[in-house]
């Protein structure tokens, strides 16, 4: 089976390529490299000992996408391509609706035209807004507090509508919790542009000496130690969730919406502590005010993923921190130092 991986040069996409290839799938990467480096693909090629077909293009371009389908008989699409910075989405909402929502609509249009009707979509736990209780089940109420989150909700609705219009579509909506970690080789990992928004890359860059001090956003939440609690999931476990979804997708007779999380929440202070243990480095931090829009606690009930995908997260917090550290310490400037 040949799989088109949009956004395949990015953080989650690059890790997923490895597991897809190891599972016997053929892959074609489609990426415009707006938030990725070609070096990530080169590193994946080294890990899997084969070359990877990459087509540079934008999901908003029918012509760019048609080029892929003219060249390849694609059986299914894993759709990672999208913008993901919450703050930027507040400042530039149209950019997010154009890229994430319009881009997905164009992708689906070109897929249908070429009779490819299987899509696995990267959704997010952000669609649960501020949940009334945890752990979070898939049927919890949905809401969004920023344009990024709304773009994910909109795409979920679009893909469900598409199935209603034509039930040959096979749709899997994977709601990721907090992806962290890196491939155990330490050669691929998360490479954020500029100052990281997310906790784990900020911790890693502080430990390696690139940032002076980590700001802990709030210590007065109703949590174990007052700091925010999240469900961190190793990116390789997350990648495996996509392979399992692909393996089973022909059997899914209706759109599937599935949480990918560990079911375990950790606080910011617990993450710092685990990272210090894994790296042997001090992570200096200061308590700062709460970050606007943050919630206290978010973690998944991953039971459904186990039931329908036969999937559960295997890697714990120590492995997440050790692998993040290996990537960060081997590549203090991410992919940039080497291009
Ligand atoms: P990433 O930025 O590393 O990867 C996204 C990739 O898509 C990049 O390689 C980028 O160059 C490409 N891209 C963006 N717009 C494109 C376009 N118009 N045409 C072609 N390529 C385009 O992000 P990631 O962390 O790997 O996330 C992958 C997906 O998972 C995204 O849709 C993201 O919203 C979603 N997600 C991520 C997280 C997270 O914390 N990382 C959490 C939940 C959901
Ligand atoms: N966080 C923090 N300092 C940072 C970045 C994040 O204290 O520099 C906290 C944040 O308030 C939240 C947790 O770490 O409680 C995870 O934040 P992240 O942005 O990684 O994920 P999200 O908030 O999107 O779940």
PDB file of N, CA and C and ligand atoms in Angstrom, residues 7 9-13 30-36 57-60 80-84 99 122-124 148 152 176-177 179, ligand 1:
ATOM      1  N   UNK A   7       2.937  16.786   5.313  1.00  0.00           N
ATOM      2  CA  UNK A   7       3.645  17.247   6.506  1.00  0.00           C
ATOM      3  C   UNK A   7       4.626  16.201   7.017  1.00  0.00           C
ATOM      4  N   UNK A   9       7.721  15.837   6.646  1.00  0.00           N
ATOM      5  CA  UNK A   9       9.058  16.270   7.077  1.00  0.00           C
ATOM      6  C   UNK A   9       9.033  16.855   8.486  1.00  0.00           C
ATOM      7  N   UNK A  10       7.844  17.019   9.045  1.00  0.00           N
ATOM      8  CA  UNK A  10       7.711  17.645  10.365  1.00  0.00           C
ATOM      9  C   UNK A  10       8.006  16.680  11.508  1.00  0.00           C
ATOM     10  N   UNK A  11       7.747  17.166  12.705  1.00  0.00           N
ATOM     11  CA  UNK A  11       8.104  16.421  13.921  1.00  0.00           C
ATOM     12  C   UNK A  11       7.403  15.055  13.982  1.00  0.00           C
ATOM     13  N   UNK A  12       6.105  15.038  13.973  1.00  0.00           N
ATOM     14  CA  UNK A  12       5.392  13.762  14.124  1.00  0.00           C
ATOM     15  C   UNK A  12       5.472  12.967  12.817  1.00  0.00           C
ATOM     16  N   UNK A  13       5.390  13.684  11.696  1.00  0.00           N
ATOM     17  CA  UNK A  13       5.441  13.016  10.390  1.00  0.00           C
ATOM     18  C   UNK A  13       6.727  12.241  10.193  1.00  0.00           C
ATOM     19  N   UNK A  30       4.740  14.727   1.190  1.00  0.00           N
ATOM     20  CA  UNK A  30       4.347  15.992   0.548  1.00  0.00           C
ATOM     21  C   UNK A  30       4.447  17.077   1.612  1.00  0.00           C
ATOM     22  N   UNK A  31       5.278  18.076   1.358  1.00  0.00           N
ATOM     23  CA  UNK A  31       5.518  19.097   2.389  1.00  0.00           C
ATOM     24  C   UNK A  31       5.964  20.380   1.697  1.00  0.00           C
ATOM     25  N   UNK A  32       5.571  21.516   2.234  1.00  0.00           N
ATOM     26  CA  UNK A  32       6.070  22.773   1.648  1.00  0.00           C
ATOM     27  C   UNK A  32       7.255  23.327   2.444  1.00  0.00           C
ATOM     28  N   UNK A  33       7.663  22.605   3.475  1.00  0.00           N
ATOM     29  CA  UNK A  33       8.839  22.948   4.287  1.00  0.00           C
ATOM     30  C   UNK A  33       8.712  24.316   4.956  1.00  0.00           C
ATOM     31  N   UNK A  34       7.476  24.739   5.235  1.00  0.00           N
ATOM     32  CA  UNK A  34       7.317  26.029   5.925  1.00  0.00           C
ATOM     33  C   UNK A  34       7.735  25.893   7.386  1.00  0.00           C
ATOM     34  N   UNK A  35       7.702  24.670   7.914  1.00  0.00           N
ATOM     35  CA  UNK A  35       8.125  24.482   9.307  1.00  0.00           C
ATOM     36  C   UNK A  35       8.937  23.190   9.445  1.00  0.00           C
ATOM     37  N   UNK A  36       9.755  22.920   8.465  1.00  0.00           N
ATOM     38  CA  UNK A  36      10.550  21.693   8.508  1.00  0.00           C
ATOM     39  C   UNK A  36      11.786  21.868   7.655  1.00  0.00           C
ATOM     40  N   UNK A  57       5.446  20.790  -2.100  1.00  0.00           N
ATOM     41  CA  UNK A  57       4.242  21.471  -2.565  1.00  0.00           C
ATOM     42  C   UNK A  57       3.371  21.869  -1.398  1.00  0.00           C
ATOM     43  N   UNK A  58       2.311  22.595  -1.726  1.00  0.00           N
ATOM     44  CA  UNK A  58       1.426  23.151  -0.704  1.00  0.00           C
ATOM     45  C   UNK A  58       0.062  22.483  -0.808  1.00  0.00           C
ATOM     46  N   UNK A  59      -0.485  22.092   0.333  1.00  0.00           N
ATOM     47  CA  UNK A  59      -1.787  21.414   0.292  1.00  0.00           C
ATOM     48  C   UNK A  59      -2.899  22.334  -0.226  1.00  0.00           C
ATOM     49  N   UNK A  60      -2.651  23.624  -0.258  1.00  0.00           N
ATOM     50  CA  UNK A  60      -3.688  24.524  -0.784  1.00  0.00           C
ATOM     51  C   UNK A  60      -3.662  24.585  -2.306  1.00  0.00           C
ATOM     52  N   UNK A  80      -0.749  15.240   8.176  1.00  0.00           N
ATOM     53  CA  UNK A  80      -0.128  16.002   9.263  1.00  0.00           C
ATOM     54  C   UNK A  80       0.006  17.484   8.924  1.00  0.00           C
ATOM     55  N   UNK A  81       0.034  17.823   7.621  1.00  0.00           N
ATOM     56  CA  UNK A  81       0.387  19.195   7.236  1.00  0.00           C
ATOM     57  C   UNK A  81      -0.561  20.203   7.872  1.00  0.00           C
ATOM     58  N   UNK A  82       0.010  21.210   8.496  1.00  0.00           N
ATOM     59  CA  UNK A  82      -0.810  22.243   9.112  1.00  0.00           C
ATOM     60  C   UNK A  82       0.066  23.130   9.964  1.00  0.00           C
ATOM     61  N   UNK A  83      -0.504  24.252  10.349  1.00  0.00           N
ATOM     62  CA  UNK A  83       0.200  25.163  11.259  1.00  0.00           C
ATOM     63  C   UNK A  83      -0.302  24.883  12.666  1.00  0.00           C
ATOM     64  N   UNK A  84       0.566  25.077  13.675  1.00  0.00           N
ATOM     65  CA  UNK A  84       0.183  24.586  15.015  1.00  0.00           C
ATOM     66  C   UNK A  84       0.480  25.543  16.164  1.00  0.00           C
ATOM     67  N   UNK A  99      -4.666  27.786   5.794  1.00  0.00           N
ATOM     68  CA  UNK A  99      -3.749  26.649   5.732  1.00  0.00           C
ATOM     69  C   UNK A  99      -4.411  25.352   6.222  1.00  0.00           C
ATOM     70  N   UNK A 122      -4.681  14.493  11.810  1.00  0.00           N
ATOM     71  CA  UNK A 122      -4.076  14.928  13.074  1.00  0.00           C
ATOM     72  C   UNK A 122      -4.963  15.934  13.773  1.00  0.00           C
ATOM     73  N   UNK A 123      -5.808  15.452  14.679  1.00  0.00           N
ATOM     74  CA  UNK A 123      -6.562  16.395  15.497  1.00  0.00           C
ATOM     75  C   UNK A 123      -5.842  16.540  16.834  1.00  0.00           C
ATOM     76  N   UNK A 124      -6.484  17.189  17.779  1.00  0.00           N
ATOM     77  CA  UNK A 124      -5.770  17.549  19.002  1.00  0.00           C
ATOM     78  C   UNK A 124      -6.709  17.535  20.201  1.00  0.00           C
ATOM     79  N   UNK A 148      -6.513  28.186  16.207  1.00  0.00           N
ATOM     80  CA  UNK A 148      -5.883  26.887  15.930  1.00  0.00           C
ATOM     81  C   UNK A 148      -6.853  25.755  16.307  1.00  0.00           C
ATOM     82  N   UNK A 152      -9.040  22.863  13.966  1.00  0.00           N
ATOM     83  CA  UNK A 152      -9.094  21.400  14.142  1.00  0.00           C
ATOM     84  C   UNK A 152     -10.547  20.927  14.231  1.00  0.00           C
ATOM     85  N   UNK A 176      -4.502  13.948  19.393  1.00  0.00           N
ATOM     86  CA  UNK A 176      -3.249  13.778  20.130  1.00  0.00           C
ATOM     87  C   UNK A 176      -3.299  14.563  21.430  1.00  0.00           C
ATOM     88  N   UNK A 177      -2.695  13.992  22.479  1.00  0.00           N
ATOM     89  CA  UNK A 177      -2.477  14.760  23.689  1.00  0.00           C
ATOM     90  C   UNK A 177      -1.134  15.490  23.528  1.00  0.00           C
ATOM     91  N   UNK A 179       2.512  15.469  22.462  1.00  0.00           N
ATOM     92  CA  UNK A 179       3.633  14.693  21.928  1.00  0.00           C
ATOM     93  C   UNK A 179       4.977  15.251  22.398  1.00  0.00           C
TER      94      UNK A 179
HETATM   95  P1  LIG B   1       5.258  20.268  12.356  1.00  0.00           P
HETATM   96  O1  LIG B   1       5.105  21.725  12.139  1.00  0.00           O
HETATM   97  O2  LIG B   1       6.567  19.742  12.783  1.00  0.00           O
HETATM   98  O3  LIG B   1       4.815  19.487  11.029  1.00  0.00           O
HETATM   99  C1  LIG B   1       3.854  19.991  10.125  1.00  0.00           C
HETATM  100  C2  LIG B   1       4.438  19.881   8.739  1.00  0.00           C
HETATM  101  O4  LIG B   1       3.485  20.365   7.798  1.00  0.00           O
HETATM  102  C3  LIG B   1       5.714  20.699   8.545  1.00  0.00           C
HETATM  103  O5  LIG B   1       6.685  19.867   7.958  1.00  0.00           O
HETATM  104  C4  LIG B   1       5.295  21.825   7.610  1.00  0.00           C
HETATM  105  O6  LIG B   1       6.365  22.252   6.787  1.00  0.00           O
HETATM  106  C5  LIG B   1       4.148  21.167   6.842  1.00  0.00           C
HETATM  107  N1  LIG B   1       3.145  22.095   6.309  1.00  0.00           N
HETATM  108  C6  LIG B   1       2.495  23.080   6.966  1.00  0.00           C
HETATM  109  N2  LIG B   1       1.637  23.706   6.151  1.00  0.00           N
HETATM  110  C7  LIG B   1       1.727  23.084   4.940  1.00  0.00           C
HETATM  111  C8  LIG B   1       1.089  23.271   3.688  1.00  0.00           C
HETATM  112  N3  LIG B   1       0.198  24.239   3.512  1.00  0.00           N
HETATM  113  N4  LIG B   1       1.413  22.455   2.682  1.00  0.00           N
HETATM  114  C9  LIG B   1       2.335  21.472   2.837  1.00  0.00           C
HETATM  115  N5  LIG B   1       2.976  21.245   4.005  1.00  0.00           N
HETATM  116  C10 LIG B   1       2.677  22.057   5.048  1.00  0.00           C
HETATM  117  O7  LIG B   1       4.105  19.827  13.380  1.00  0.00           O
HETATM  118  P2  LIG B   1       3.880  18.440  14.127  1.00  0.00           P
HETATM  119  O8  LIG B   1       4.117  18.672  15.579  1.00  0.00           O
HETATM  120  O9  LIG B   1       4.570  17.348  13.438  1.00  0.00           O
HETATM  121  O10 LIG B   1       2.312  18.303  13.942  1.00  0.00           O
HETATM  122  C11 LIG B   1       1.719  17.560  12.885  1.00  0.00           C
HETATM  123  C12 LIG B   1       0.208  17.720  12.973  1.00  0.00           C
HETATM  124  O11 LIG B   1      -0.243  17.295  14.245  1.00  0.00           O
HETATM  125  C13 LIG B   1      -0.259  19.166  12.800  1.00  0.00           C
HETATM  126  O12 LIG B   1      -1.447  19.154  12.029  1.00  0.00           O
HETATM  127  C14 LIG B   1      -0.557  19.598  14.211  1.00  0.00           C
HETATM  128  O13 LIG B   1      -1.549  20.595  14.269  1.00  0.00           O
HETATM  129  C15 LIG B   1      -1.047  18.297  14.842  1.00  0.00           C
HETATM  130  N6  LIG B   1      -0.864  18.258  16.308  1.00  0.00           N
HETATM  131  C16 LIG B   1       0.379  18.504  16.828  1.00  0.00           C
HETATM  132  C17 LIG B   1       0.544  18.515  18.200  1.00  0.00           C
HETATM  133  C18 LIG B   1       1.891  18.826  18.812  1.00  0.00           C
HETATM  134  O14 LIG B   1       1.943  19.216  19.973  1.00  0.00           O
HETATM  135  N7  LIG B   1       2.996  18.663  18.104  1.00  0.00           N
HETATM  136  C19 LIG B   1      -0.550  18.239  19.044  1.00  0.00           C
HETATM  137  C20 LIG B   1      -1.788  17.963  18.465  1.00  0.00           C
HETATM  138  C21 LIG B   1      -1.941  17.981  17.089  1.00  0.00           C
END
